Coordinates of C-alpha atoms in Angstrom, one line a residue:
Chain Q
X8 CA -22.4 -80.3 -20.4
X9 CA -23.4 -80.7 -16.7
X10 CA -21.5 -78.9 -14.0
X11 CA -21.6 -81.9 -12.1
X12 CA -21.4 -85.0 -13.3
X13 CA -21.7 -88.5 -11.0
X14 CA -20.7 -92.0 -12.1
X15 CA -24.2 -93.3 -13.1
X16 CA -23.9 -97.0 -12.0
X17 CA -25.8 -99.1 -10.6
X18 CA -23.3 -100.7 -8.2
X19 CA -23.8 -103.7 -6.9
X20 CA -21.1 -105.3 -4.8
X21 CA -21.4 -108.4 -1.6
X22 CA -21.9 -107.5 1.9
X23 CA -17.8 -106.6 3.7
X24 CA -16.8 -104.8 0.1
X25 CA -15.2 -101.2 -0.1
X26 CA -17.6 -99.5 -2.3
X27 CA -16.1 -95.8 -4.0
X28 CA -19.2 -93.3 -5.4
X29 CA -17.6 -90.5 -7.5
X30 CA -18.4 -87.0 -9.0
X31 CA -16.3 -84.8 -10.7
X32 CA -17.5 -81.1 -11.6
X33 CA -17.0 -78.2 -13.6
X34 CA -17.1 -75.1 -11.9
X35 CA -13.9 -73.9 -10.0
X36 CA -16.1 -71.9 -7.6
X37 CA -17.7 -74.6 -5.5
X38 CA -17.0 -75.0 -1.6
X39 CA -19.5 -76.9 0.0
X40 CA -19.3 -80.4 -0.8
X41 CA -22.2 -82.7 0.4
X42 CA -23.3 -86.4 0.0
X43 CA -26.7 -87.2 0.5
X44 CA -28.5 -90.4 1.2
X45 CA -31.9 -91.9 -0.5
X46 CA -33.4 -94.9 0.4
X47 CA -36.3 -95.9 -2.1
X48 CA -39.7 -94.1 -1.1
X49 CA -37.9 -91.4 0.7
X50 CA -36.4 -87.8 0.7
X51 CA -32.6 -87.4 0.5
X52 CA -30.7 -86.9 3.6
X53 CA -27.5 -85.3 4.5
X54 CA -25.3 -87.9 4.5
X55 CA -21.8 -86.1 5.2
X56 CA -20.3 -82.9 4.4
X57 CA -17.0 -81.3 3.1
X58 CA -16.0 -77.8 2.9
X59 CA -12.8 -77.0 0.3
X60 CA -10.1 -79.5 -0.2
X61 CA -9.5 -82.7 2.1
X62 CA -10.7 -85.2 3.6
X63 CA -13.3 -86.4 6.2
X64 CA -14.3 -89.7 7.9
X65 CA -17.1 -90.6 9.9
X66 CA -17.5 -94.4 11.3
X67 CA -17.6 -96.4 8.0
X68 CA -17.6 -93.5 5.5
X69 CA -15.0 -90.6 4.2
X70 CA -15.2 -87.9 2.0
X71 CA -12.7 -87.1 0.1
X72 CA -12.6 -83.4 -2.2
X73 CA -9.9 -82.9 -4.4
X74 CA -10.4 -79.1 -5.9
X75 CA -7.4 -79.3 -8.3
X76 CA -9.0 -82.2 -9.8
X77 CA -12.4 -81.2 -9.4
X78 CA -13.0 -84.7 -8.0
X79 CA -14.8 -85.7 -4.9
X80 CA -15.5 -89.0 -4.1
X81 CA -17.5 -90.8 -1.0
X82 CA -15.5 -94.6 0.5
X83 CA -17.8 -96.9 2.3
X84 CA -15.6 -99.9 3.9
X85 CA -17.4 -102.8 5.3
X86 CA -20.5 -101.9 3.4
X87 CA -23.7 -103.7 4.9
X88 CA -27.2 -104.5 2.7
X89 CA -28.4 -101.2 5.0
X90 CA -26.0 -98.9 3.1
X91 CA -28.3 -100.1 -0.2
X92 CA -29.5 -96.4 -1.6
X93 CA -28.6 -93.8 -4.2
X94 CA -26.2 -91.6 -3.4
X95 CA -26.1 -88.2 -4.5
X96 CA -23.2 -85.7 -4.4
X97 CA -24.1 -82.1 -4.1
X98 CA -22.1 -79.0 -3.9
X99 CA -22.7 -75.6 -3.7
X100 CA -20.5 -72.1 -4.3
X101 CA -19.6 -69.0 -1.8
X102 CA -22.8 -66.5 -2.9
X103 CA -25.4 -69.2 -3.6
X104 CA -27.8 -70.2 -1.5
X105 CA -29.3 -73.7 -3.8
X106 CA -27.0 -76.7 -4.9
X107 CA -26.2 -78.2 -7.6
X108 CA -26.5 -82.2 -7.2
X109 CA -25.8 -85.4 -9.3
X110 CA -28.2 -87.2 -10.7
X111 CA -26.8 -90.3 -7.9
X112 CA -25.6 -93.7 -7.7
X113 CA -27.9 -96.7 -6.9
X114 CA -25.7 -98.8 -4.8
X115 CA -26.6 -102.0 -3.6
X116 CA -25.0 -104.2 -1.4
X117 CA -26.2 -108.1 -0.9
X118 CA -25.8 -110.2 2.0
Chain N
X126 CA -34.7 -82.2 14.5
X127 CA -35.9 -80.2 11.4
X128 CA -38.9 -81.7 9.7
X129 CA -40.3 -81.1 6.2
X130 CA -43.5 -82.1 5.6
X131 CA -45.3 -82.8 1.7
X132 CA -49.4 -82.1 1.8
X133 CA -49.4 -85.7 -0.3
X134 CA -47.2 -88.9 -0.9
X135 CA -49.4 -89.6 -3.6
X136 CA -51.5 -87.9 -6.1
X137 CA -53.4 -88.5 -9.6
X138 CA -54.8 -85.9 -11.4
X139 CA -56.4 -85.5 -14.7
X140 CA -54.7 -83.8 -17.6
X141 CA -55.4 -80.3 -17.3
X142 CA -56.2 -80.3 -13.7
X143 CA -55.1 -77.7 -11.9
X144 CA -52.9 -78.9 -9.1
X145 CA -51.3 -77.4 -5.6
X146 CA -48.7 -79.3 -3.8
X147 CA -47.9 -78.0 -0.5
X148 CA -44.8 -78.4 1.3
X149 CA -44.4 -77.1 5.6
X150 CA -41.1 -76.9 7.7
X151 CA -41.3 -76.5 11.0
X152 CA -37.2 -74.7 11.4
X153 CA -38.0 -71.5 10.7
X154 CA -35.8 -71.9 7.5
X155 CA -35.0 -69.0 5.5
X156 CA -34.7 -71.0 1.9
X157 CA -37.2 -73.3 0.5
X158 CA -36.3 -75.6 -2.7
X159 CA -39.0 -77.1 -5.3
X160 CA -37.5 -80.5 -7.5
X161 CA -38.4 -82.8 -9.5
X162 CA -36.9 -86.2 -9.7
X163 CA -36.9 -88.6 -12.2
X164 CA -35.4 -92.1 -13.7
X165 CA -31.8 -90.7 -15.6
X166 CA -32.3 -87.0 -14.9
X167 CA -31.5 -87.2 -11.2
X168 CA -32.7 -84.0 -9.3
X169 CA -34.0 -80.6 -11.0
X170 CA -34.7 -77.2 -9.7
X171 CA -38.5 -76.2 -10.7
X172 CA -38.4 -73.1 -8.3
X173 CA -36.8 -71.8 -5.0
X174 CA -36.7 -69.2 -2.7
X175 CA -34.7 -67.0 -0.1
X176 CA -37.6 -65.4 1.7
X177 CA -41.2 -64.6 1.5
X178 CA -42.6 -63.3 -1.5
X179 CA -39.5 -64.0 -3.3
X180 CA -38.9 -66.3 -5.9
X181 CA -36.2 -67.3 -8.5
X182 CA -36.7 -69.6 -11.0
X183 CA -34.7 -73.0 -11.2
X184 CA -33.5 -74.9 -14.3
X185 CA -37.1 -76.2 -15.6
X186 CA -39.9 -73.6 -14.9
X187 CA -41.9 -74.0 -17.7
X188 CA -45.2 -75.2 -16.8
X189 CA -45.0 -74.7 -13.1
X190 CA -45.4 -71.7 -10.8
X191 CA -44.7 -70.8 -6.7
X192 CA -46.4 -69.3 -3.8
X193 CA -44.6 -68.5 -0.6
X194 CA -46.9 -65.9 1.9
X195 CA -45.5 -67.3 4.8
X196 CA -42.5 -68.6 5.9
X197 CA -43.0 -72.0 6.5
X198 CA -45.1 -72.5 3.6
X199 CA -43.7 -73.2 -0.1
X200 CA -46.5 -74.4 -2.6
X201 CA -45.9 -75.3 -6.0
X202 CA -48.8 -75.1 -8.4
X203 CA -49.2 -77.1 -12.2
X204 CA -51.6 -74.6 -13.9
X205 CA -52.5 -77.2 -16.5
X206 CA -51.4 -80.7 -15.6
X207 CA -49.8 -82.3 -18.4
X208 CA -48.7 -85.8 -18.5
X209 CA -45.0 -85.2 -18.9
X210 CA -45.8 -83.6 -15.2
X211 CA -46.0 -87.3 -14.2
X212 CA -43.1 -87.2 -11.6
X213 CA -41.8 -87.7 -8.1
X214 CA -41.6 -84.0 -6.8
X215 CA -39.3 -82.9 -3.4
X216 CA -39.3 -80.1 -1.6
X217 CA -36.5 -78.7 0.6
X218 CA -35.3 -76.0 3.0
X219 CA -32.8 -74.7 4.0
X220 CA -30.9 -72.1 6.3
X221 CA -29.6 -69.4 5.7
X222 CA -25.6 -70.0 5.4
X223 CA -24.2 -68.3 8.1
X224 CA -20.7 -66.8 8.1
X225 CA -18.1 -70.1 9.7
X226 CA -20.8 -72.3 8.2
X227 CA -19.0 -75.3 6.3
X228 CA -21.9 -76.8 4.9
X229 CA -25.4 -75.7 3.0
X230 CA -27.5 -78.7 4.2
X231 CA -31.0 -79.2 2.9
X232 CA -33.4 -81.0 4.3
X233 CA -36.0 -82.7 2.1
X234 CA -39.4 -83.7 2.5
X235 CA -40.6 -87.7 1.8
X236 CA -42.0 -86.4 -1.6
X237 CA -45.2 -86.2 -3.5
X238 CA -45.0 -89.1 -6.6
X239 CA -48.1 -87.5 -9.0
X240 CA -49.3 -89.3 -11.5
X241 CA -50.7 -86.9 -14.2
X242 CA -53.4 -89.2 -17.1

């Protein structure tokens, strides 16, 4: 079983929809939680990060971490065609300098 | 802005050839990583390095080696390329995480799409 499982997708939604992207994990030592966005033929770029539990909001994006359930989510409000990309969750523990990535969810937002 | 550059965007090689993929970062980061990305398999870590001349195996090191002679440069070597090494290769770097840091951000290059015929 993988340490990090991500909803596989692909996901296709109309413009303006609310999108929920989700990952579960098994390693209770994870403390750092990141979401990366990867456009086609580009490298991933950090979108948001959250430390330990809680919510974090940045414009139309909200990252949520529930450590008791070992579950993280990324919500996108008022989705736009420019949000069409692959979204990768990533997480790491206090000691490792490396992250464990989910496999990614490909999102298409249709105008 | 952090910049991670990779030597080629597209590369075509023959089976059995020795292949060098170069990665350079300009932000004095301690950590550097090599991944391959395949549809349905996500990002898989090949090797990483915490410091010059140091390397550690990732999840799929077989068939690969690495070299880090200078802090800013991390090279991935395919000693004898095979068709199952056809993939997108991504290099990344990250700074040493300090007390009080709340993220473990990695900065990725644009990727090299390698085809082995």
